[in-house]
Amino acid sequence: MQVVNEAVALAEDVTSSHFKYSSSQWRRSRYDIRTIGQLQGQEITDRAFAQIIRYMGQPPSSHLSSSRFDFYKVCLQDHTILQALSRDPRLDFFPLMVYIVTHELVHIVRFSRFIQSFEAYPEDRVQEEARVHSLTGAILDTARVSGIEAIVRAYRESPDSLGIPLDQMAKGA
Ligand SMILES: [Zn+2]
């Protein structure tokens, strides 16, 4: 968990500076990052390293529909990540976590700036996934994380080069 927390902190740092987000803007994009012990039911999948579930949030103090907001839960699939680490000698845990979390944050920035619609995501998936990998690679090129180059390179070759899609999206109930 310590490694995951460090990876999340680094990913937030490089992503927010890339998009020139202030910390208050960053706090307004509402998301949470969770590992498998904190997931349930449809939040768990065997078909990706991570899954973004969009939930509708509402402040407890308000019942106005205008106060509703999108809330993104990044569900890290520890079991598929560990399987990839054991079958692929190019991969190390920390750089892989940094890559995955940065990639998910890029998706969330693009959803929350309405550059990409969550609703349209299934149809646009292939193109959007390629764009997000390319942005993730550009962000991480300067991050000086040992072992990250191999992962950036693998994803530049193909979004499937680690044997499983990086992520998938779903709507929360
Ligand atoms: Zn993705």
PDB file of N, CA, C and O in Angstrom, residues 18-79:
ATOM      1  N   HIS A  18       1.447  19.001 -15.605  1.00  0.00           N
ATOM      2  CA  HIS A  18       1.311  18.970 -17.069  1.00  0.00           C
ATOM      3  C   HIS A  18       0.101  19.786 -17.530  1.00  0.00           C
ATOM      4  O   HIS A  18       0.172  20.541 -18.499  1.00  0.00           O
ATOM      5  N   PHE A  19      -1.016  19.608 -16.858  1.00  0.00           N
ATOM      6  CA  PHE A  19      -2.242  20.317 -17.266  1.00  0.00           C
ATOM      7  C   PHE A  19      -2.352  21.697 -16.602  1.00  0.00           C
ATOM      8  O   PHE A  19      -3.362  22.359 -16.735  1.00  0.00           O
ATOM      9  N   LYS A  20      -1.308  22.074 -15.866  1.00  0.00           N
ATOM     10  CA  LYS A  20      -1.274  23.365 -15.181  1.00  0.00           C
ATOM     11  C   LYS A  20      -2.492  23.565 -14.287  1.00  0.00           C
ATOM     12  O   LYS A  20      -3.140  24.610 -14.282  1.00  0.00           O
ATOM     13  N   TYR A  21      -2.814  22.502 -13.563  1.00  0.00           N
ATOM     14  CA  TYR A  21      -3.915  22.562 -12.605  1.00  0.00           C
ATOM     15  C   TYR A  21      -3.384  23.109 -11.277  1.00  0.00           C
ATOM     16  O   TYR A  21      -2.347  22.657 -10.796  1.00  0.00           O
ATOM     17  N   SER A  22      -4.097  24.037 -10.708  1.00  0.00           N
ATOM     18  CA  SER A  22      -3.769  24.434  -9.347  1.00  0.00           C
ATOM     19  C   SER A  22      -4.323  23.361  -8.403  1.00  0.00           C
ATOM     20  O   SER A  22      -5.159  22.547  -8.800  1.00  0.00           O
ATOM     21  N   SER A  23      -3.906  23.393  -7.148  1.00  0.00           N
ATOM     22  CA  SER A  23      -4.407  22.334  -6.260  1.00  0.00           C
ATOM     23  C   SER A  23      -5.906  22.485  -6.012  1.00  0.00           C
ATOM     24  O   SER A  23      -6.604  21.497  -5.799  1.00  0.00           O
ATOM     25  N   SER A  24      -6.444  23.719  -6.096  1.00  0.00           N
ATOM     26  CA  SER A  24      -7.897  23.848  -5.883  1.00  0.00           C
ATOM     27  C   SER A  24      -8.665  23.325  -7.099  1.00  0.00           C
ATOM     28  O   SER A  24      -9.713  22.693  -6.954  1.00  0.00           O
ATOM     29  N   GLN A  25      -8.140  23.547  -8.307  1.00  0.00           N
ATOM     30  CA  GLN A  25      -8.790  22.965  -9.494  1.00  0.00           C
ATOM     31  C   GLN A  25      -8.760  21.446  -9.410  1.00  0.00           C
ATOM     32  O   GLN A  25      -9.707  20.767  -9.773  1.00  0.00           O
ATOM     33  N   TRP A  26      -7.640  20.954  -8.925  1.00  0.00           N
ATOM     34  CA  TRP A  26      -7.452  19.514  -8.845  1.00  0.00           C
ATOM     35  C   TRP A  26      -8.462  18.901  -7.875  1.00  0.00           C
ATOM     36  O   TRP A  26      -9.034  17.862  -8.126  1.00  0.00           O
ATOM     37  N   ARG A  27      -8.667  19.599  -6.751  1.00  0.00           N
ATOM     38  CA  ARG A  27      -9.627  19.085  -5.774  1.00  0.00           C
ATOM     39  C   ARG A  27     -11.048  19.094  -6.323  1.00  0.00           C
ATOM     40  O   ARG A  27     -11.874  18.305  -5.904  1.00  0.00           O
ATOM     41  N   ARG A  28     -11.327  20.019  -7.262  1.00  0.00           N
ATOM     42  CA  ARG A  28     -12.678  20.059  -7.831  1.00  0.00           C
ATOM     43  C   ARG A  28     -12.946  18.895  -8.780  1.00  0.00           C
ATOM     44  O   ARG A  28     -14.094  18.556  -9.005  1.00  0.00           O
ATOM     45  N   SER A  29     -11.889  18.341  -9.404  1.00  0.00           N
ATOM     46  CA  SER A  29     -12.167  17.124 -10.177  1.00  0.00           C
ATOM     47  C   SER A  29     -12.255  15.990  -9.174  1.00  0.00           C
ATOM     48  O   SER A  29     -11.291  15.622  -8.535  1.00  0.00           O
ATOM     49  N   ARG A  30     -13.440  15.514  -9.014  1.00  0.00           N
ATOM     50  CA  ARG A  30     -13.679  14.609  -7.894  1.00  0.00           C
ATOM     51  C   ARG A  30     -13.422  13.176  -8.299  1.00  0.00           C
ATOM     52  O   ARG A  30     -14.038  12.660  -9.218  1.00  0.00           O
ATOM     53  N   TYR A  31     -12.495  12.572  -7.590  1.00  0.00           N
ATOM     54  CA  TYR A  31     -12.189  11.179  -7.870  1.00  0.00           C
ATOM     55  C   TYR A  31     -11.596  10.555  -6.632  1.00  0.00           C
ATOM     56  O   TYR A  31     -11.220  11.236  -5.679  1.00  0.00           O
ATOM     57  N   ASP A  32     -11.536   9.261  -6.697  1.00  0.00           N
ATOM     58  CA  ASP A  32     -10.962   8.507  -5.610  1.00  0.00           C
ATOM     59  C   ASP A  32     -10.215   7.336  -6.233  1.00  0.00           C
ATOM     60  O   ASP A  32     -10.639   6.847  -7.270  1.00  0.00           O
ATOM     61  N   ILE A  33      -9.142   6.907  -5.626  1.00  0.00           N
ATOM     62  CA  ILE A  33      -8.391   5.783  -6.157  1.00  0.00           C
ATOM     63  C   ILE A  33      -8.390   4.689  -5.110  1.00  0.00           C
ATOM     64  O   ILE A  33      -8.013   4.926  -3.967  1.00  0.00           O
ATOM     65  N   ARG A  34      -8.862   3.510  -5.506  1.00  0.00           N
ATOM     66  CA  ARG A  34      -9.026   2.422  -4.536  1.00  0.00           C
ATOM     67  C   ARG A  34      -8.380   1.141  -5.038  1.00  0.00           C
ATOM     68  O   ARG A  34      -8.361   0.893  -6.244  1.00  0.00           O
ATOM     69  N   THR A  35      -7.925   0.332  -4.119  1.00  0.00           N
ATOM     70  CA  THR A  35      -7.388  -0.986  -4.477  1.00  0.00           C
ATOM     71  C   THR A  35      -8.405  -2.062  -4.104  1.00  0.00           C
ATOM     72  O   THR A  35      -9.444  -1.777  -3.503  1.00  0.00           O
ATOM     73  N   ILE A  36      -8.080  -3.309  -4.464  1.00  0.00           N
ATOM     74  CA  ILE A  36      -9.115  -4.343  -4.495  1.00  0.00           C
ATOM     75  C   ILE A  36      -9.800  -4.584  -3.157  1.00  0.00           C
ATOM     76  O   ILE A  36     -10.986  -4.892  -3.116  1.00  0.00           O
ATOM     77  N   GLY A  37      -9.064  -4.406  -2.063  1.00  0.00           N
ATOM     78  CA  GLY A  37      -9.682  -4.610  -0.758  1.00  0.00           C
ATOM     79  C   GLY A  37     -10.838  -3.655  -0.495  1.00  0.00           C
ATOM     80  O   GLY A  37     -11.668  -3.895   0.385  1.00  0.00           O
ATOM     81  N   GLN A  38     -10.876  -2.568  -1.270  1.00  0.00           N
ATOM     82  CA  GLN A  38     -11.906  -1.550  -1.044  1.00  0.00           C
ATOM     83  C   GLN A  38     -12.936  -1.548  -2.181  1.00  0.00           C
ATOM     84  O   GLN A  38     -13.665  -0.581  -2.344  1.00  0.00           O
ATOM     85  N   LEU A  39     -12.970  -2.624  -2.961  1.00  0.00           N
ATOM     86  CA  LEU A  39     -13.895  -2.683  -4.098  1.00  0.00           C
ATOM     87  C   LEU A  39     -14.954  -3.741  -3.850  1.00  0.00           C
ATOM     88  O   LEU A  39     -14.762  -4.663  -3.077  1.00  0.00           O
ATOM     89  N   GLN A  40     -16.061  -3.585  -4.561  1.00  0.00           N
ATOM     90  CA  GLN A  40     -17.082  -4.616  -4.457  1.00  0.00           C
ATOM     91  C   GLN A  40     -17.805  -4.816  -5.778  1.00  0.00           C
ATOM     92  O   GLN A  40     -17.864  -3.916  -6.602  1.00  0.00           O
ATOM     93  N   GLY A  41     -18.364  -6.031  -5.948  1.00  0.00           N
ATOM     94  CA  GLY A  41     -19.237  -6.353  -7.079  1.00  0.00           C
ATOM     95  C   GLY A  41     -18.698  -5.917  -8.419  1.00  0.00           C
ATOM     96  O   GLY A  41     -17.624  -6.339  -8.835  1.00  0.00           O
ATOM     97  N   GLN A  42     -19.471  -5.058  -9.097  1.00  0.00           N
ATOM     98  CA  GLN A  42     -19.125  -4.660 -10.470  1.00  0.00           C
ATOM     99  C   GLN A  42     -17.850  -3.826 -10.546  1.00  0.00           C
ATOM    100  O   GLN A  42     -17.370  -3.558 -11.639  1.00  0.00           O
ATOM    101  N   GLU A  43     -17.322  -3.417  -9.421  1.00  0.00           N
ATOM    102  CA  GLU A  43     -16.083  -2.630  -9.458  1.00  0.00           C
ATOM    103  C   GLU A  43     -14.860  -3.507  -9.747  1.00  0.00           C
ATOM    104  O   GLU A  43     -13.799  -3.012 -10.068  1.00  0.00           O
ATOM    105  N   ILE A  44     -15.054  -4.825  -9.612  1.00  0.00           N
ATOM    106  CA  ILE A  44     -13.939  -5.757  -9.822  1.00  0.00           C
ATOM    107  C   ILE A  44     -14.049  -6.380 -11.208  1.00  0.00           C
ATOM    108  O   ILE A  44     -15.131  -6.740 -11.647  1.00  0.00           O
ATOM    109  N   THR A  45     -12.909  -6.459 -11.911  1.00  0.00           N
ATOM    110  CA  THR A  45     -12.894  -7.089 -13.231  1.00  0.00           C
ATOM    111  C   THR A  45     -11.594  -7.855 -13.412  1.00  0.00           C
ATOM    112  O   THR A  45     -10.574  -7.521 -12.790  1.00  0.00           O
ATOM    113  N   ASP A  46     -11.643  -8.897 -14.273  1.00  0.00           N
ATOM    114  CA  ASP A  46     -10.421  -9.636 -14.615  1.00  0.00           C
ATOM    115  C   ASP A  46      -9.883  -9.175 -15.960  1.00  0.00           C
ATOM    116  O   ASP A  46      -8.906  -9.712 -16.450  1.00  0.00           O
ATOM    117  N   ARG A  47     -10.557  -8.200 -16.596  1.00  0.00           N
ATOM    118  CA  ARG A  47     -10.247  -7.886 -17.990  1.00  0.00           C
ATOM    119  C   ARG A  47      -9.451  -6.600 -18.186  1.00  0.00           C
ATOM    120  O   ARG A  47      -9.322  -6.136 -19.313  1.00  0.00           O
ATOM    121  N   ALA A  48      -8.935  -6.014 -17.121  1.00  0.00           N
ATOM    122  CA  ALA A  48      -8.147  -4.784 -17.248  1.00  0.00           C
ATOM    123  C   ALA A  48      -7.336  -4.585 -15.968  1.00  0.00           C
ATOM    124  O   ALA A  48      -7.587  -5.250 -14.956  1.00  0.00           O
ATOM    125  N   PHE A  49      -6.367  -3.658 -16.035  1.00  0.00           N
ATOM    126  CA  PHE A  49      -5.600  -3.308 -14.831  1.00  0.00           C
ATOM    127  C   PHE A  49      -6.395  -2.383 -13.920  1.00  0.00           C
ATOM    128  O   PHE A  49      -6.127  -2.266 -12.729  1.00  0.00           O
ATOM    129  N   ALA A  50      -7.331  -1.664 -14.529  1.00  0.00           N
ATOM    130  CA  ALA A  50      -8.075  -0.680 -13.744  1.00  0.00           C
ATOM    131  C   ALA A  50      -9.427  -0.456 -14.397  1.00  0.00           C
ATOM    132  O   ALA A  50      -9.615  -0.756 -15.575  1.00  0.00           O
ATOM    133  N   GLN A  51     -10.322   0.084 -13.627  1.00  0.00           N
ATOM    134  CA  GLN A  51     -11.645   0.375 -14.149  1.00  0.00           C
ATOM    135  C   GLN A  51     -12.077   1.712 -13.533  1.00  0.00           C
ATOM    136  O   GLN A  51     -11.903   1.925 -12.335  1.00  0.00           O
ATOM    137  N   ILE A  52     -12.592   2.595 -14.392  1.00  0.00           N
ATOM    138  CA  ILE A  52     -13.124   3.856 -13.866  1.00  0.00           C
ATOM    139  C   ILE A  52     -14.640   3.734 -13.817  1.00  0.00           C
ATOM    140  O   ILE A  52     -15.273   3.476 -14.836  1.00  0.00           O
ATOM    141  N   ILE A  53     -15.195   3.895 -12.636  1.00  0.00           N
ATOM    142  CA  ILE A  53     -16.648   3.871 -12.493  1.00  0.00           C
ATOM    143  C   ILE A  53     -17.110   5.293 -12.221  1.00  0.00           C
ATOM    144  O   ILE A  53     -16.586   5.961 -11.320  1.00  0.00           O
ATOM    145  N   ARG A  54     -18.070   5.753 -13.018  1.00  0.00           N
ATOM    146  CA  ARG A  54     -18.600   7.089 -12.776  1.00  0.00           C
ATOM    147  C   ARG A  54     -19.858   6.983 -11.912  1.00  0.00           C
ATOM    148  O   ARG A  54     -20.815   6.294 -12.269  1.00  0.00           O
ATOM    149  N   TYR A  55     -19.815   7.669 -10.801  1.00  0.00           N
ATOM    150  CA  TYR A  55     -20.982   7.739  -9.916  1.00  0.00           C
ATOM    151  C   TYR A  55     -21.519   9.164  -9.930  1.00  0.00           C
ATOM    152  O   TYR A  55     -20.792  10.111 -10.213  1.00  0.00           O
ATOM    153  N   MET A  56     -22.800   9.310  -9.631  1.00  0.00           N
ATOM    154  CA  MET A  56     -23.368  10.635  -9.414  1.00  0.00           C
ATOM    155  C   MET A  56     -23.244  10.963  -7.941  1.00  0.00           C
ATOM    156  O   MET A  56     -23.715  10.206  -7.103  1.00  0.00           O
ATOM    157  N   GLY A  57     -22.628  12.095  -7.655  1.00  0.00           N
ATOM    158  CA  GLY A  57     -22.510  12.510  -6.264  1.00  0.00           C
ATOM    159  C   GLY A  57     -23.476  13.631  -5.959  1.00  0.00           C
ATOM    160  O   GLY A  57     -23.950  14.319  -6.859  1.00  0.00           O
ATOM    161  N   GLN A  58     -23.761  13.818  -4.694  1.00  0.00           N
ATOM    162  CA  GLN A  58     -24.593  14.937  -4.264  1.00  0.00           C
ATOM    163  C   GLN A  58     -24.181  15.312  -2.852  1.00  0.00           C
ATOM    164  O   GLN A  58     -24.030  14.444  -2.001  1.00  0.00           O
ATOM    165  N   PRO A  59     -23.972  16.610  -2.603  1.00  0.00           N
ATOM    166  CA  PRO A  59     -23.595  16.988  -1.239  1.00  0.00           C
ATOM    167  C   PRO A  59     -24.718  16.598  -0.276  1.00  0.00           C
ATOM    168  O   PRO A  59     -25.888  16.783  -0.607  1.00  0.00           O
ATOM    169  N   PRO A  60     -24.379  16.071   0.881  1.00  0.00           N
ATOM    170  CA  PRO A  60     -25.406  15.625   1.828  1.00  0.00           C
ATOM    171  C   PRO A  60     -26.333  16.759   2.253  1.00  0.00           C
ATOM    172  O   PRO A  60     -27.501  16.522   2.611  1.00  0.00           O
ATOM    173  N   SER A  61     -25.858  18.010   2.171  1.00  0.00           N
ATOM    174  CA  SER A  61     -26.655  19.137   2.631  1.00  0.00           C
ATOM    175  C   SER A  61     -27.689  19.587   1.608  1.00  0.00           C
ATOM    176  O   SER A  61     -28.528  20.429   1.899  1.00  0.00           O
ATOM    177  N   SER A  62     -27.619  19.044   0.382  1.00  0.00           N
ATOM    178  CA  SER A  62     -28.471  19.591  -0.675  1.00  0.00           C
ATOM    179  C   SER A  62     -29.244  18.494  -1.394  1.00  0.00           C
ATOM    180  O   SER A  62     -28.731  17.411  -1.625  1.00  0.00           O
ATOM    181  N   HIS A  63     -30.491  18.805  -1.771  1.00  0.00           N
ATOM    182  CA  HIS A  63     -31.268  17.867  -2.568  1.00  0.00           C
ATOM    183  C   HIS A  63     -31.541  18.417  -3.962  1.00  0.00           C
ATOM    184  O   HIS A  63     -32.337  17.879  -4.706  1.00  0.00           O
ATOM    185  N   LEU A  64     -30.923  19.531  -4.314  1.00  0.00           N
ATOM    186  CA  LEU A  64     -31.124  20.125  -5.632  1.00  0.00           C
ATOM    187  C   LEU A  64     -30.399  19.299  -6.696  1.00  0.00           C
ATOM    188  O   LEU A  64     -29.245  18.918  -6.497  1.00  0.00           O
ATOM    189  N   SER A  65     -31.073  19.076  -7.828  1.00  0.00           N
ATOM    190  CA  SER A  65     -30.385  18.295  -8.859  1.00  0.00           C
ATOM    191  C   SER A  65     -29.206  19.076  -9.434  1.00  0.00           C
ATOM    192  O   SER A  65     -28.229  18.492  -9.912  1.00  0.00           O
ATOM    193  N   SER A  66     -29.270  20.420  -9.358  1.00  0.00           N
ATOM    194  CA  SER A  66     -28.157  21.218  -9.886  1.00  0.00           C
ATOM    195  C   SER A  66     -26.888  21.066  -9.053  1.00  0.00           C
ATOM    196  O   SER A  66     -25.800  21.439  -9.501  1.00  0.00           O
ATOM    197  N   SER A  67     -27.015  20.543  -7.847  1.00  0.00           N
ATOM    198  CA  SER A  67     -25.811  20.385  -7.022  1.00  0.00           C
ATOM    199  C   SER A  67     -25.139  19.032  -7.252  1.00  0.00           C
ATOM    200  O   SER A  67     -24.127  18.728  -6.639  1.00  0.00           O
ATOM    201  N   ARG A  68     -25.721  18.228  -8.152  1.00  0.00           N
ATOM    202  CA  ARG A  68     -25.115  16.922  -8.402  1.00  0.00           C
ATOM    203  C   ARG A  68     -23.795  17.063  -9.152  1.00  0.00           C
ATOM    204  O   ARG A  68     -23.600  17.996  -9.907  1.00  0.00           O
ATOM    205  N   PHE A  69     -22.924  16.116  -8.932  1.00  0.00           N
ATOM    206  CA  PHE A  69     -21.635  16.166  -9.626  1.00  0.00           C
ATOM    207  C   PHE A  69     -21.201  14.752  -9.987  1.00  0.00           C
ATOM    208  O   PHE A  69     -21.672  13.781  -9.405  1.00  0.00           O
ATOM    209  N   ASP A  70     -20.326  14.681 -10.994  1.00  0.00           N
ATOM    210  CA  ASP A  70     -19.753  13.387 -11.374  1.00  0.00           C
ATOM    211  C   ASP A  70     -18.635  13.040 -10.413  1.00  0.00           C
ATOM    212  O   ASP A  70     -17.837  13.895 -10.034  1.00  0.00           O
ATOM    213  N   PHE A  71     -18.603  11.807 -10.048  1.00  0.00           N
ATOM    214  CA  PHE A  71     -17.557  11.329  -9.157  1.00  0.00           C
ATOM    215  C   PHE A  71     -16.936  10.088  -9.807  1.00  0.00           C
ATOM    216  O   PHE A  71     -17.660   9.169 -10.179  1.00  0.00           O
ATOM    217  N   TYR A  72     -15.634  10.123  -9.971  1.00  0.00           N
ATOM    218  CA  TYR A  72     -14.966   9.004 -10.640  1.00  0.00           C
ATOM    219  C   TYR A  72     -14.213   8.159  -9.625  1.00  0.00           C
ATOM    220  O   TYR A  72     -13.394   8.684  -8.880  1.00  0.00           O
ATOM    221  N   LYS A  73     -14.518   6.894  -9.640  1.00  0.00           N
ATOM    222  CA  LYS A  73     -13.798   5.983  -8.749  1.00  0.00           C
ATOM    223  C   LYS A  73     -12.842   5.140  -9.591  1.00  0.00           C
ATOM    224  O   LYS A  73     -13.288   4.397 -10.466  1.00  0.00           O
ATOM    225  N   VAL A  74     -11.562   5.341  -9.362  1.00  0.00           N
ATOM    226  CA  VAL A  74     -10.558   4.550 -10.070  1.00  0.00           C
ATOM    227  C   VAL A  74     -10.342   3.276  -9.269  1.00  0.00           C
ATOM    228  O   VAL A  74      -9.875   3.321  -8.124  1.00  0.00           O
ATOM    229  N   CYS A  75     -10.720   2.146  -9.872  1.00  0.00           N
ATOM    230  CA  CYS A  75     -10.646   0.864  -9.172  1.00  0.00           C
ATOM    231  C   CYS A  75      -9.439   0.092  -9.696  1.00  0.00           C
ATOM    232  O   CYS A  75      -9.462  -0.434 -10.810  1.00  0.00           O
ATOM    233  N   LEU A  76      -8.386   0.057  -8.912  1.00  0.00           N
ATOM    234  CA  LEU A  76      -7.175  -0.665  -9.321  1.00  0.00           C
ATOM    235  C   LEU A  76      -7.375  -2.154  -9.077  1.00  0.00           C
ATOM    236  O   LEU A  76      -7.789  -2.562  -7.988  1.00  0.00           O
ATOM    237  N   GLN A  77      -7.075  -2.947 -10.107  1.00  0.00           N
ATOM    238  CA  GLN A  77      -7.313  -4.391 -10.034  1.00  0.00           C
ATOM    239  C   GLN A  77      -5.993  -5.076  -9.677  1.00  0.00           C
ATOM    240  O   GLN A  77      -5.258  -5.551 -10.540  1.00  0.00           O
ATOM    241  N   ASP A  78      -5.722  -5.127  -8.408  1.00  0.00           N
ATOM    242  CA  ASP A  78      -4.432  -5.655  -7.937  1.00  0.00           C
ATOM    243  C   ASP A  78      -4.106  -7.024  -8.543  1.00  0.00           C
ATOM    244  O   ASP A  78      -2.961  -7.303  -8.873  1.00  0.00           O
ATOM    245  N   HIS A  79      -5.130  -7.884  -8.684  1.00  0.00           N
ATOM    246  CA  HIS A  79      -4.851  -9.259  -9.126  1.00  0.00           C
ATOM    247  C   HIS A  79      -4.356  -9.294 -10.568  1.00  0.00           C
ATOM    248  O   HIS A  79      -3.424 -10.032 -10.880  1.00  0.00           O
TER     249      HIS A  79
END
